mmCIF file of C-alpha atoms and ligand atoms in Angstrom:
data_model
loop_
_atom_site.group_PDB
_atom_site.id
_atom_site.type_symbol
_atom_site.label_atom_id
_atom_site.label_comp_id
_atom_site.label_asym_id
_atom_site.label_seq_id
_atom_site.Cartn_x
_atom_site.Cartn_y
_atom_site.Cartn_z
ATOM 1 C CA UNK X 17 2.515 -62.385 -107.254
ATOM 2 C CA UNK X 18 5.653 -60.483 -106.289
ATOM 3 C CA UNK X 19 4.506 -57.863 -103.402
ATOM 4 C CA UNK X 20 6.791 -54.649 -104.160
ATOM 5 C CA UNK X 21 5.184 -52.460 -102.180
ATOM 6 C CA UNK X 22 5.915 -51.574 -98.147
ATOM 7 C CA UNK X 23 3.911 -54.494 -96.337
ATOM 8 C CA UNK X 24 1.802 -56.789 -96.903
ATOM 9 C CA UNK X 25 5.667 -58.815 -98.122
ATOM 10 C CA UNK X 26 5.196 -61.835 -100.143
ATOM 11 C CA UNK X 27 5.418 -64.577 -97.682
ATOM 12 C CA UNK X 28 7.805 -67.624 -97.835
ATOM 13 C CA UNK X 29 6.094 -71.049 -97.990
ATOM 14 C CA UNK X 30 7.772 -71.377 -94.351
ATOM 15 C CA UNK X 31 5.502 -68.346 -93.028
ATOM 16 C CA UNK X 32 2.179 -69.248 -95.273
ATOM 17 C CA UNK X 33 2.261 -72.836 -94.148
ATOM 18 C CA UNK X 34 2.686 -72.123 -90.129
ATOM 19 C CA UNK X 35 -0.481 -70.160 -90.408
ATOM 20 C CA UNK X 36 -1.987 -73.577 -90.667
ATOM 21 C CA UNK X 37 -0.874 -75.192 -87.076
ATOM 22 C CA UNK X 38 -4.057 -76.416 -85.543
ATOM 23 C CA UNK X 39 -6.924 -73.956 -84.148
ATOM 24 C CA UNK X 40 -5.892 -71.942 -80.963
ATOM 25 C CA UNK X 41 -7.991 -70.020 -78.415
ATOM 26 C CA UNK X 42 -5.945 -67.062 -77.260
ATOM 27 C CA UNK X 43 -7.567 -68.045 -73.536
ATOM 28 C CA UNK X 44 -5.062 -71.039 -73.668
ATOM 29 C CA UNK X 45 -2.204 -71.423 -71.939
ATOM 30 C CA UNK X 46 -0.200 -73.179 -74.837
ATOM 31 C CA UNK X 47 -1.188 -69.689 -76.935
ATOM 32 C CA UNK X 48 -0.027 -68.115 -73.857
ATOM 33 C CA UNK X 49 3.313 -69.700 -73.864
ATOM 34 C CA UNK X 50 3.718 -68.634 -77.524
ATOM 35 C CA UNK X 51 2.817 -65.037 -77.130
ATOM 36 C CA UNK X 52 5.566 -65.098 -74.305
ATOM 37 C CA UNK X 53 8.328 -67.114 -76.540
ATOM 38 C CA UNK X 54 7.528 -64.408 -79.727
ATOM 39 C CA UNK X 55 7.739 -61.364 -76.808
ATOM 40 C CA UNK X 56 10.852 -63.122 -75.865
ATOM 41 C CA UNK X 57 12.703 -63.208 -79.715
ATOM 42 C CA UNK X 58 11.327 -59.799 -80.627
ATOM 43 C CA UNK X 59 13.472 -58.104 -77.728
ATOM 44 C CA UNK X 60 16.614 -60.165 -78.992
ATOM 45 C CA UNK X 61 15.967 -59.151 -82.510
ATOM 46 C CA UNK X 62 18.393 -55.822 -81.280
ATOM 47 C CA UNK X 63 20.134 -57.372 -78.281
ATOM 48 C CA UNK X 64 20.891 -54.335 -76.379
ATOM 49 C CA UNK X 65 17.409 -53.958 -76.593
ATOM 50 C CA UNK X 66 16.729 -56.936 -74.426
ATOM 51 C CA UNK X 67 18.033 -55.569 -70.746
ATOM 52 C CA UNK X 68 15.864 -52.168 -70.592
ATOM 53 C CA UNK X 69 13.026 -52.968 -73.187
ATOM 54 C CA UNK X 70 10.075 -55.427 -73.456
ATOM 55 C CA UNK X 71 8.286 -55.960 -76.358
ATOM 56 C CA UNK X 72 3.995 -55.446 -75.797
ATOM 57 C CA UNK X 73 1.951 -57.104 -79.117
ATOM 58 C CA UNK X 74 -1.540 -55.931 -80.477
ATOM 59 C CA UNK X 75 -3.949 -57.133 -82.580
ATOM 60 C CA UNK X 76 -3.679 -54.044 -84.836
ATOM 61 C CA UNK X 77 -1.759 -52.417 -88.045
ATOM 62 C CA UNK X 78 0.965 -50.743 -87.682
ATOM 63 C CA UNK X 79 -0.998 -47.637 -87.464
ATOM 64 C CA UNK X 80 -2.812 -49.064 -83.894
ATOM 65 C CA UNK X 81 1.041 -49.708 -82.851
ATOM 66 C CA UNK X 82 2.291 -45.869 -83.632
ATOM 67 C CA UNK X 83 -0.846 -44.769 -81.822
ATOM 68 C CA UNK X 84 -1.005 -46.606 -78.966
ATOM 69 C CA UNK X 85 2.871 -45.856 -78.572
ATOM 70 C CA UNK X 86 2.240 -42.120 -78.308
ATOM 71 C CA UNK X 87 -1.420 -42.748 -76.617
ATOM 72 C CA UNK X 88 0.372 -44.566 -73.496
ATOM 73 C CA UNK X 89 3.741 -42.632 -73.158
ATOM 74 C CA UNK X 90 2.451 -39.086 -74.188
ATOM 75 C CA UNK X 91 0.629 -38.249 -70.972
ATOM 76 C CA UNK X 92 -2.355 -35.991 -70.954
ATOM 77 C CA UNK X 93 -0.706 -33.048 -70.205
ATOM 78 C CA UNK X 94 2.653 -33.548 -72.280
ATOM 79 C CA UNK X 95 3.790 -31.539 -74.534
ATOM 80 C CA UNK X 96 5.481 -33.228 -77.894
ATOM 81 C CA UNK X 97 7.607 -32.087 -80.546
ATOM 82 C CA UNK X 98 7.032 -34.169 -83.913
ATOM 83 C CA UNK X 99 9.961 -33.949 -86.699
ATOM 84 C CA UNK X 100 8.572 -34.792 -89.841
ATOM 85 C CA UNK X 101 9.392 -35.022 -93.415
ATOM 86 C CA UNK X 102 7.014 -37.132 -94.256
ATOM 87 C CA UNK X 103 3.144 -38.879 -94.622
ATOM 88 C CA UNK X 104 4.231 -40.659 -91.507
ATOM 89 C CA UNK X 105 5.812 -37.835 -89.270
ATOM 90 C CA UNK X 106 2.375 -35.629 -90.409
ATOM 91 C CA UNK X 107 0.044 -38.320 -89.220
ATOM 92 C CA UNK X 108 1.835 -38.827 -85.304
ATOM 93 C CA UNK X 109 0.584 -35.218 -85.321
ATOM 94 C CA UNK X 110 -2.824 -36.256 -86.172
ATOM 95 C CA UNK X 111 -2.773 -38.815 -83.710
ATOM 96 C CA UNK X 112 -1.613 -36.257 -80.891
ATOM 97 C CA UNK X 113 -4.420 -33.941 -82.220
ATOM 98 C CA UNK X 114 -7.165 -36.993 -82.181
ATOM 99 C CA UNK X 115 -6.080 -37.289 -78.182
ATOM 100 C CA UNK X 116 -6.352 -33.921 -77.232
ATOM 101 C CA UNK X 117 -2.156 -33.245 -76.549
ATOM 102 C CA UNK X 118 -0.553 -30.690 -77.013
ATOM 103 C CA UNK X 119 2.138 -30.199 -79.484
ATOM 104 C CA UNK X 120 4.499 -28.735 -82.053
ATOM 105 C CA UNK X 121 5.697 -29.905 -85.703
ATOM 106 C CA UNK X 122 8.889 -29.014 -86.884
ATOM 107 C CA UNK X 123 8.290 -29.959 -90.292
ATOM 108 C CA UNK X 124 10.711 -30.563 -93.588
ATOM 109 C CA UNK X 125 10.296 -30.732 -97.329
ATOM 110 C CA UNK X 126 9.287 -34.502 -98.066
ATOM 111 C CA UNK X 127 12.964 -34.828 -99.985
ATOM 112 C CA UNK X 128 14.840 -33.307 -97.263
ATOM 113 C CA UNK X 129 16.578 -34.871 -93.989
ATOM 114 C CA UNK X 130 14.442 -33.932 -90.833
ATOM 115 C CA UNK X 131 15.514 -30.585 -89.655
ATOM 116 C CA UNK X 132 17.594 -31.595 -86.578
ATOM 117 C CA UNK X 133 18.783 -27.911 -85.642
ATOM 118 C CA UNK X 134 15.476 -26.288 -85.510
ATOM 119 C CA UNK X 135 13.912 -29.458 -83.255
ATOM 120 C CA UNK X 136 16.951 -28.382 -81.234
ATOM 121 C CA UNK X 137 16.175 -25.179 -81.210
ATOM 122 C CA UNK X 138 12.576 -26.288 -80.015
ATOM 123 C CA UNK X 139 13.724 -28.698 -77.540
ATOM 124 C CA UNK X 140 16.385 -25.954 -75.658
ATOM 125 C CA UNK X 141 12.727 -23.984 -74.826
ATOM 126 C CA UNK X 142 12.201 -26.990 -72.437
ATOM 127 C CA UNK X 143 8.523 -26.944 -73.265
ATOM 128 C CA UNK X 144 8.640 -30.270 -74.215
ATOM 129 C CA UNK X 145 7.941 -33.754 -72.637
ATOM 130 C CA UNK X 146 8.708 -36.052 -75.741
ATOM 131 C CA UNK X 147 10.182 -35.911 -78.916
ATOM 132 C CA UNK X 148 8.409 -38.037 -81.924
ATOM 133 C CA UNK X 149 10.206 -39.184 -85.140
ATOM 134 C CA UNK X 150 9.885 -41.698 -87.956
ATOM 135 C CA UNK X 151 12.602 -44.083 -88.360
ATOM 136 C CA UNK X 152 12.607 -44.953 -91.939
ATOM 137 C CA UNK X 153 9.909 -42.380 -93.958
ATOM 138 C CA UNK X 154 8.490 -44.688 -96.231
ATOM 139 C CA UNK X 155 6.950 -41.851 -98.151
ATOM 140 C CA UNK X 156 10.083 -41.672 -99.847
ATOM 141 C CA UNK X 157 12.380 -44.375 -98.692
ATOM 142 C CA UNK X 158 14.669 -42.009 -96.654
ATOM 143 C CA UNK X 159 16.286 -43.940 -93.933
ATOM 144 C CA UNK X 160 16.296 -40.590 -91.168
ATOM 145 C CA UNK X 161 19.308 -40.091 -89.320
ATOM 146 C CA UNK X 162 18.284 -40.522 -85.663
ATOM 147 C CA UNK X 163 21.403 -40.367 -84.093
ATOM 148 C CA UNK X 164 21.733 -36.378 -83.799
ATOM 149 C CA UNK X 165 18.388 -36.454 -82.995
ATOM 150 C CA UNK X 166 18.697 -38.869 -79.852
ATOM 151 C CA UNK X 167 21.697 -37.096 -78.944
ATOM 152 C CA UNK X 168 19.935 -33.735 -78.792
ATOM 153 C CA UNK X 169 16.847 -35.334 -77.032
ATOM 154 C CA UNK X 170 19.389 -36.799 -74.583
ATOM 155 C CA UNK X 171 21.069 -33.833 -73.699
ATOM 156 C CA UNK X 172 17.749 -31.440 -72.825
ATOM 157 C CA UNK X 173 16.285 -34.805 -70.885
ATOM 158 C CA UNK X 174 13.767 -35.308 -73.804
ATOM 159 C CA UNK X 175 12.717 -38.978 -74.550
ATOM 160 C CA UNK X 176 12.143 -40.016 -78.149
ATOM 161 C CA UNK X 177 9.634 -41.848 -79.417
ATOM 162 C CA UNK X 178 10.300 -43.959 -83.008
ATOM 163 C CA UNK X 179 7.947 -45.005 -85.623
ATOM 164 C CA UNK X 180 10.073 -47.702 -86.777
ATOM 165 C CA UNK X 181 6.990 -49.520 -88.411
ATOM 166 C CA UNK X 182 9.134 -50.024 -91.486
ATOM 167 C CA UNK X 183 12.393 -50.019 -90.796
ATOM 168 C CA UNK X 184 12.568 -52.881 -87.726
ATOM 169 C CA UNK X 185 14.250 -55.879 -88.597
ATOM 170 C CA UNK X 186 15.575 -54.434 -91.718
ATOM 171 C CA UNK X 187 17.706 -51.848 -90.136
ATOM 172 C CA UNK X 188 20.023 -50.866 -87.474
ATOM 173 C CA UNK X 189 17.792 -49.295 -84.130
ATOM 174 C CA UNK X 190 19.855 -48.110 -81.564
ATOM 175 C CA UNK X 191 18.672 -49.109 -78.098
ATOM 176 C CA UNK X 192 21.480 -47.723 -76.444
ATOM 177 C CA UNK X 193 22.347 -44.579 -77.732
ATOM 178 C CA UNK X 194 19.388 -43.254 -79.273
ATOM 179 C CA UNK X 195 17.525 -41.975 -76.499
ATOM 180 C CA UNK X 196 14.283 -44.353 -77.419
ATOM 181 C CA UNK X 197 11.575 -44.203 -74.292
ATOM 182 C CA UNK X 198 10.106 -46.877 -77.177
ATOM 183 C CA UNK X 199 9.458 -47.572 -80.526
ATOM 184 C CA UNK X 200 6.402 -49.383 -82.594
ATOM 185 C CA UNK X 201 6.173 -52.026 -85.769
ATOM 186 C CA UNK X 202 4.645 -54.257 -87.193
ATOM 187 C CA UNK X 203 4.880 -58.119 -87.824
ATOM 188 C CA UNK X 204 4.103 -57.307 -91.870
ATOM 189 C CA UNK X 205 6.952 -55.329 -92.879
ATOM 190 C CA UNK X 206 10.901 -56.394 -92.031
ATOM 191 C CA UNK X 207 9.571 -59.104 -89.907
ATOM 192 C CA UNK X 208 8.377 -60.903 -92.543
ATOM 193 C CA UNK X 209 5.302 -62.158 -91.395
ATOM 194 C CA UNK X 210 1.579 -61.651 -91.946
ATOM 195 C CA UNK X 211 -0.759 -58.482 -90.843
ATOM 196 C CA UNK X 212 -2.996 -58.276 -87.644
ATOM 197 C CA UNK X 213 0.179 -58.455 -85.258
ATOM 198 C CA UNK X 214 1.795 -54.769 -84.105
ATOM 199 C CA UNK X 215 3.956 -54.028 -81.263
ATOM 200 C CA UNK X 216 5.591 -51.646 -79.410
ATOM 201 C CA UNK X 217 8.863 -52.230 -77.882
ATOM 202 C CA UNK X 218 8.982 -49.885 -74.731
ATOM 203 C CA UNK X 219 11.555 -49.164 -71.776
ATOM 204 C CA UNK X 220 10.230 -51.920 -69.241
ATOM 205 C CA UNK X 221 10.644 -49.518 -66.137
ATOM 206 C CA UNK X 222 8.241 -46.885 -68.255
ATOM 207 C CA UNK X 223 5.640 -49.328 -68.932
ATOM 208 C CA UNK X 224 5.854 -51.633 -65.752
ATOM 209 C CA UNK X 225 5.298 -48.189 -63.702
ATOM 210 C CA UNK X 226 1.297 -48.438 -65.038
ATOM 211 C CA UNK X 227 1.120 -44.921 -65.679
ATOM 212 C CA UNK X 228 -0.024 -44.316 -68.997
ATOM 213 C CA UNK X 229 -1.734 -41.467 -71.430
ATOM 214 C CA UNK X 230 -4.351 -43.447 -73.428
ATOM 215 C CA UNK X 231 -7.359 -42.111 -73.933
ATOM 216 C CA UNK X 232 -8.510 -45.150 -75.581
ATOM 217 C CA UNK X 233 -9.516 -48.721 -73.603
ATOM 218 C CA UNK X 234 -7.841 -50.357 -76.948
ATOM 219 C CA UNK X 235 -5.057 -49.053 -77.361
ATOM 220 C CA UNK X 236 -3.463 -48.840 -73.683
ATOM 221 C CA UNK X 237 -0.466 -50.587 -73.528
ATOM 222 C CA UNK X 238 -0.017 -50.572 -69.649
ATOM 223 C CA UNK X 239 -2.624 -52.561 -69.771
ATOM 224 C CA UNK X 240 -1.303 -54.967 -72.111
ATOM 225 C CA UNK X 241 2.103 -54.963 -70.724
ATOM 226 C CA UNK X 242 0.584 -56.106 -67.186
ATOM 227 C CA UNK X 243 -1.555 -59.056 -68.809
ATOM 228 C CA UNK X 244 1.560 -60.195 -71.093
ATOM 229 C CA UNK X 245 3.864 -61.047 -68.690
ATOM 230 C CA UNK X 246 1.866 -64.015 -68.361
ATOM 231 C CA UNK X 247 1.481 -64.533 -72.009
ATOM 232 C CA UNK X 248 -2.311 -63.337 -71.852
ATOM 233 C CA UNK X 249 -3.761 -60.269 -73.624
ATOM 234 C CA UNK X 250 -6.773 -58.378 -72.309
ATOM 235 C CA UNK X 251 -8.449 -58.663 -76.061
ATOM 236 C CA UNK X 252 -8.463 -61.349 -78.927
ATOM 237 C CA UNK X 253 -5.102 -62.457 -80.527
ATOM 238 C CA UNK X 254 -4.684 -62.911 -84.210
ATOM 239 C CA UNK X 255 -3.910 -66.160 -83.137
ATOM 240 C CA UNK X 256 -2.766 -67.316 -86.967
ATOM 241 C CA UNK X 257 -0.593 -64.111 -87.007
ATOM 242 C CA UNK X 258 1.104 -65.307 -84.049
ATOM 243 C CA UNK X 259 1.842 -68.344 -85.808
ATOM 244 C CA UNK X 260 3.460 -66.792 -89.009
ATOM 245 C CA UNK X 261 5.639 -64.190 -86.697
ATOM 246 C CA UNK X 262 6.450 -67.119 -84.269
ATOM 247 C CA UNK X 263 7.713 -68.918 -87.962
ATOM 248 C CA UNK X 264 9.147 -65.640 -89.156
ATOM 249 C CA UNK X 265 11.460 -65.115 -86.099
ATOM 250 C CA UNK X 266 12.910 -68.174 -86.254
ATOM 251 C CA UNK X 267 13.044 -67.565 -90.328
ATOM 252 C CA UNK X 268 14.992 -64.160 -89.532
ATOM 253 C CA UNK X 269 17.218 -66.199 -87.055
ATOM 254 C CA UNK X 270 18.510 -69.165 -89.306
ATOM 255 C CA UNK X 271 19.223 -65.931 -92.090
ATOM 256 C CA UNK X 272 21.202 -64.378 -89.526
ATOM 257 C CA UNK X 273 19.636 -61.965 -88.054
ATOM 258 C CA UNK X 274 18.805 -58.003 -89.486
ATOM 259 C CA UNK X 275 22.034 -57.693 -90.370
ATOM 260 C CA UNK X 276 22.592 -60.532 -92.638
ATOM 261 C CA UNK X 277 18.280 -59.167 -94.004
ATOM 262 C CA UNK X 278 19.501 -55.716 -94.114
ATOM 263 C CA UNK X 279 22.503 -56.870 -96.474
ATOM 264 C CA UNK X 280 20.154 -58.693 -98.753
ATOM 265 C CA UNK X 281 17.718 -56.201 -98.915
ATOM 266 C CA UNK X 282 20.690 -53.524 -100.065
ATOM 267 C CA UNK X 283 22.118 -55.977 -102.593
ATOM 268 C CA UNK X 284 17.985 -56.108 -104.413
ATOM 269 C CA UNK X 285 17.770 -52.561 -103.949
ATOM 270 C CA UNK X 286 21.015 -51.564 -105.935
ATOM 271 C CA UNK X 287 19.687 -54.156 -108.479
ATOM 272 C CA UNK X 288 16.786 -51.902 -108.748
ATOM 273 C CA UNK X 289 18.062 -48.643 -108.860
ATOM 274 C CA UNK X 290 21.419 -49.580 -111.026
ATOM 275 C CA UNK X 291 18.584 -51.284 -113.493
ATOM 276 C CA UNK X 292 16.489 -48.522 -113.266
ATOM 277 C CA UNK X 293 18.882 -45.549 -114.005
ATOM 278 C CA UNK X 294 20.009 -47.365 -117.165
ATOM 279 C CA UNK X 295 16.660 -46.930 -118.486
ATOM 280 C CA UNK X 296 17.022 -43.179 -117.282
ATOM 281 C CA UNK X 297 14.156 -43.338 -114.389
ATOM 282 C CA UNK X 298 16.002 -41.609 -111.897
ATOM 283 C CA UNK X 299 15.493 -41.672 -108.353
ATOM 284 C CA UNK X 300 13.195 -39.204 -106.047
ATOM 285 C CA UNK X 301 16.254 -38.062 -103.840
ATOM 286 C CA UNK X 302 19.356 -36.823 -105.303
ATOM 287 C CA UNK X 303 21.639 -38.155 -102.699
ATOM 288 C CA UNK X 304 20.914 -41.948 -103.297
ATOM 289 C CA UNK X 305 22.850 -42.731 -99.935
ATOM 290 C CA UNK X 306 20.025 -41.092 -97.861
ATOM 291 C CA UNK X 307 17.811 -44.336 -99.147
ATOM 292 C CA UNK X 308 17.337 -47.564 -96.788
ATOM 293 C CA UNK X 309 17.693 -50.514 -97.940
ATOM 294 C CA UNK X 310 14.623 -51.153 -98.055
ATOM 295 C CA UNK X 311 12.667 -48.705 -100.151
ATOM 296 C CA UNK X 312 13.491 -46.400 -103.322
ATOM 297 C CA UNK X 313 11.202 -43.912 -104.993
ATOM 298 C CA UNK X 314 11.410 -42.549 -108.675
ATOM 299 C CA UNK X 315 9.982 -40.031 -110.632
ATOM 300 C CA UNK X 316 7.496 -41.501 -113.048
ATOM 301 C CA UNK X 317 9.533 -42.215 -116.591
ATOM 302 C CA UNK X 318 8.808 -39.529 -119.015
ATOM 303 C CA UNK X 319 5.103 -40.459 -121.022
ATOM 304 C CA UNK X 320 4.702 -43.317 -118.838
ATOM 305 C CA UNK X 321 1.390 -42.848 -116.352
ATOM 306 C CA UNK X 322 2.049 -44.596 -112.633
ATOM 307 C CA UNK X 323 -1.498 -46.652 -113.745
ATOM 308 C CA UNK X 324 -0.395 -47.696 -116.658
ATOM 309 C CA UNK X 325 3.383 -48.830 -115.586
ATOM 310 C CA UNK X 326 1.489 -50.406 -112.380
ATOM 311 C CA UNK X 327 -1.392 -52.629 -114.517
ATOM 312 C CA UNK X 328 1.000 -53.808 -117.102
ATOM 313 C CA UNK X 329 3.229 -54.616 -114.286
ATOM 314 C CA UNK X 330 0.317 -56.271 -112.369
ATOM 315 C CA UNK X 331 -0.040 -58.092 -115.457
ATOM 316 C CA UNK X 332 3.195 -59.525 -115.145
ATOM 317 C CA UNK X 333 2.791 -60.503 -111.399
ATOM 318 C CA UNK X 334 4.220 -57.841 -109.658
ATOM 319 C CA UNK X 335 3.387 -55.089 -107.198
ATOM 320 C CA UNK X 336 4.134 -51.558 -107.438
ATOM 321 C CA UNK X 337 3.263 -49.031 -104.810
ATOM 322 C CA UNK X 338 2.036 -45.359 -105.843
ATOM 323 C CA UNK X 339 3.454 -41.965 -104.409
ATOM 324 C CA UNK X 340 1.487 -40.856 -101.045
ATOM 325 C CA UNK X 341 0.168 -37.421 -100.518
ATOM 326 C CA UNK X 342 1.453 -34.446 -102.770
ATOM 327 C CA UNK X 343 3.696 -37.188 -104.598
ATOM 328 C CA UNK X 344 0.587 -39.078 -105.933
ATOM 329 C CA UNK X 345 0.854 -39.465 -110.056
ATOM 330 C CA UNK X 346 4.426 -38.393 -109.352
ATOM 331 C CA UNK X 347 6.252 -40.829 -108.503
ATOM 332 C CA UNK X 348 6.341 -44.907 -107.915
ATOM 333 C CA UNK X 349 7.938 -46.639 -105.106
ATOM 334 C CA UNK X 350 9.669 -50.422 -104.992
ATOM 335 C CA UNK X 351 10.070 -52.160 -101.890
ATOM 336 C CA UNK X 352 12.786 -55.344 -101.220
ATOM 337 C CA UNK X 353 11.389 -57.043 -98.344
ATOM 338 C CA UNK X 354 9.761 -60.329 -98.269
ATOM 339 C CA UNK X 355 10.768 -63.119 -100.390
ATOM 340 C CA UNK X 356 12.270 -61.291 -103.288
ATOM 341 C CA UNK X 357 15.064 -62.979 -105.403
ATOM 342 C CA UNK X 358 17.913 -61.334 -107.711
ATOM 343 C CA UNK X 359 15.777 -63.228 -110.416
ATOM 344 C CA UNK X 360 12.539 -61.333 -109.532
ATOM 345 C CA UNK X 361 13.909 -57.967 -109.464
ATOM 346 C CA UNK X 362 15.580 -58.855 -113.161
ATOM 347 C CA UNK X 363 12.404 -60.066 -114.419
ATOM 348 C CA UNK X 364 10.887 -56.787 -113.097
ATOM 349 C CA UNK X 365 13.571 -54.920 -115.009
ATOM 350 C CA UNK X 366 12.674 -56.544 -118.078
ATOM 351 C CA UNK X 367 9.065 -55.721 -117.606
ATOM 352 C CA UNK X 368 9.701 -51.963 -117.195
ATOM 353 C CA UNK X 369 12.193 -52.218 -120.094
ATOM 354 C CA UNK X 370 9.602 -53.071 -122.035
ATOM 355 C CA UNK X 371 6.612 -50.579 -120.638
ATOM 356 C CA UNK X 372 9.099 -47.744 -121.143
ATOM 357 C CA UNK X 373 10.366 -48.316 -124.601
HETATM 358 C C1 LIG M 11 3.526 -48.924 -92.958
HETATM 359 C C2 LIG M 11 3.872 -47.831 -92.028
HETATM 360 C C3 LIG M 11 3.059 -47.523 -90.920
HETATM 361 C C4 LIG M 11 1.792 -48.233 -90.578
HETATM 362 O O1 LIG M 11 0.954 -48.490 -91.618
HETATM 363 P P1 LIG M 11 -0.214 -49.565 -91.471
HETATM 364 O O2 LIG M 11 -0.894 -49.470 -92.794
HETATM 365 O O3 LIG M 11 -1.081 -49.173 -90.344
HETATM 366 O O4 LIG M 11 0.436 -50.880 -91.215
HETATM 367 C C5 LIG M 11 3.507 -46.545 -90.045
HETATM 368 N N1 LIG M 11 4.663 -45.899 -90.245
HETATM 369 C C6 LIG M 11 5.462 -46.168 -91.283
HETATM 370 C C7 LIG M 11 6.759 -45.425 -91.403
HETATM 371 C C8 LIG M 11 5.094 -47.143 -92.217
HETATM 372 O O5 LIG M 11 5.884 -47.409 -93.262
#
């Protein structure tokens, strides 16, 4: 089976087969040692990353990652500004709302760029502690532009935080310029590995300072920050997800890095959109550079239902993923990551060629 959608990826035999190293208590010292060696690589995945950040893992989705990012460095009595165009950017604000903190959405149409001014505009009030965005909106594919963004958050003193669940490892983050206080993924998406491992990478002086905004005992990464610079983690470890990421790192490393991914994923995802427009499915978003390279979304193909173009396709051994929200029935996405070949995305071609005609 061919996973198209966003996470689970379909896994190399490299990542499957690590998953069966010998049994491991997370007590251990040796699991210890390999918590601290994957903490290690994940901070030199961006190296400018590595002086000011450290990387804290949970057992958790990406979801538990997102919120535990804006549980610990939200305090109680912050005040944040989410900028949202998207499932993702609409559910920090649930998250904020679950804690109790205060806060303000500055919200854009789902196919529209996040709307920079009016955060701006926000952010001059000086109402606000933090500033939350979503990297890549997987909702649609739209890689957002978060340099304006850190730039404005920089200039009014405003730290941002970044869901970049879906976009890390697969695209440029920018450590240095971007203003990030932290951001949170996942080890199932760009990463390449298997679910049950998230993580946050945070600004080492925020987190090693203890203070922290969680109101949950789970999900407070001071906590886990303390305990992991000793390799140990207050709860259970998916220990065999450790094993796949610890294999995936080194799988990103001999591939050169997110760069050399990122170029590979762009390469499958023109495949997919060239091969789709020729069969006139066109995309969601009419200015095809806002995509990442990750993720494209299309309207559904004219007498074509998304359940029927996804069984047949299931059929055929591949994954689709449906449209989230108000795009459900509307439209189907196709993601690139994992191990997806030129040769997969032409036989998927072929499939839809045939579903549509
Ligand atoms: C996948 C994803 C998440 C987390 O989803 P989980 O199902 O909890 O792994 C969060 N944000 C974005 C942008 C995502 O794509």
């Amino acid at each position: 089976m061919k996973l198209l959608n966003p996470g689970p990826v379909t896994l190399t035999a490299r990542v499957r087969n690590a998953m069966l190293r010998e049994d491991a208590c997370h007590r251990e010292k040796d699991f210890a040692e390999l918590t601290r060696r994957v903490i290690e690589r994940l901070a030199r995945v961006y190296p400018e990353a590595e002086r000011a950040y450290t990387p804290v893992l949970l057992t958790g989705s990406g979801t538990a990652a997102v919120e535990a990012m804006i549980g610990t460095f939200v305090p109680k009595n912050g005040n944040a500004l989410v900028v949202a165009n998207g499932v993702y950017g609409e559910r920090a604000a649930a998250m904020l709302d679950a804690q109790g903190k205060r806060h303000a959405i500055v919200r854009a149409d789902w196919i529209s760029p996040m709307d920079v001014r009016e955060a701006a505009r926000q952010l001059d009030s000086g109402a606000f502690t933090h500033c939350i965005a979503v990297h890549h909106e997987t909702t649609t594919g739209r890689l957002n532009d978060i340099a304006p963004l850190g730039e404005a958050c920089a200039k009014r003193g405003v730290p941002l935080l970044l869901d970049a669940v879906s976009s890390f490892g697969g695209e440029e983050i920018r450590f240095d310029t971007w203003n990030l206080l932290a951001c949170a993924a996942t080890a199932n998406k760009c990463l390449h590995g298997v679910p049950g491992i998230a993580f946050v990478v945070g600004k080492t002086e925020a987190l090693a300072s203890g203070a922290s905004g969680a109101t949950s005992v789970y999900l407070d990464l001071a906590r886990y920050f303390k305990e992991q610079r000793t390799g140990f983690s207050p709860f259970t470890q998916a220990v065999q997800s450790m094993f796949a990421l610890d294999e995936a790192l080194d799988e990103l490393a001999d591939e050169g890095g997110f760069r050399a991914r990122r170029e590979r994923y762009a390469a499958r995802t023109k495949q997919v959109m060239e091969g789709l427009r020729a069969l006139g499915i066109a995309p969601l978003l009419d200015d095809a550079r806002a995509y990442s390279s990750i993720l494209t979304s299309y309207r559904m193909p004219k007498h074509v239902s998304y359940e029927r173009l996804h069984d047949e396709l299931k059929r055929a051994g591949f994954v689709i993923y449906a449209g989230q929200g108000k795009f459900a029935g509307e439209i189907f996405r196709i993601a690139v990551m994992g191990d997806v070949s030129s040769d997969d995305i032409e036989r998927l071609l072929g499939e839809i060629r045939r579903i549509v005609a």
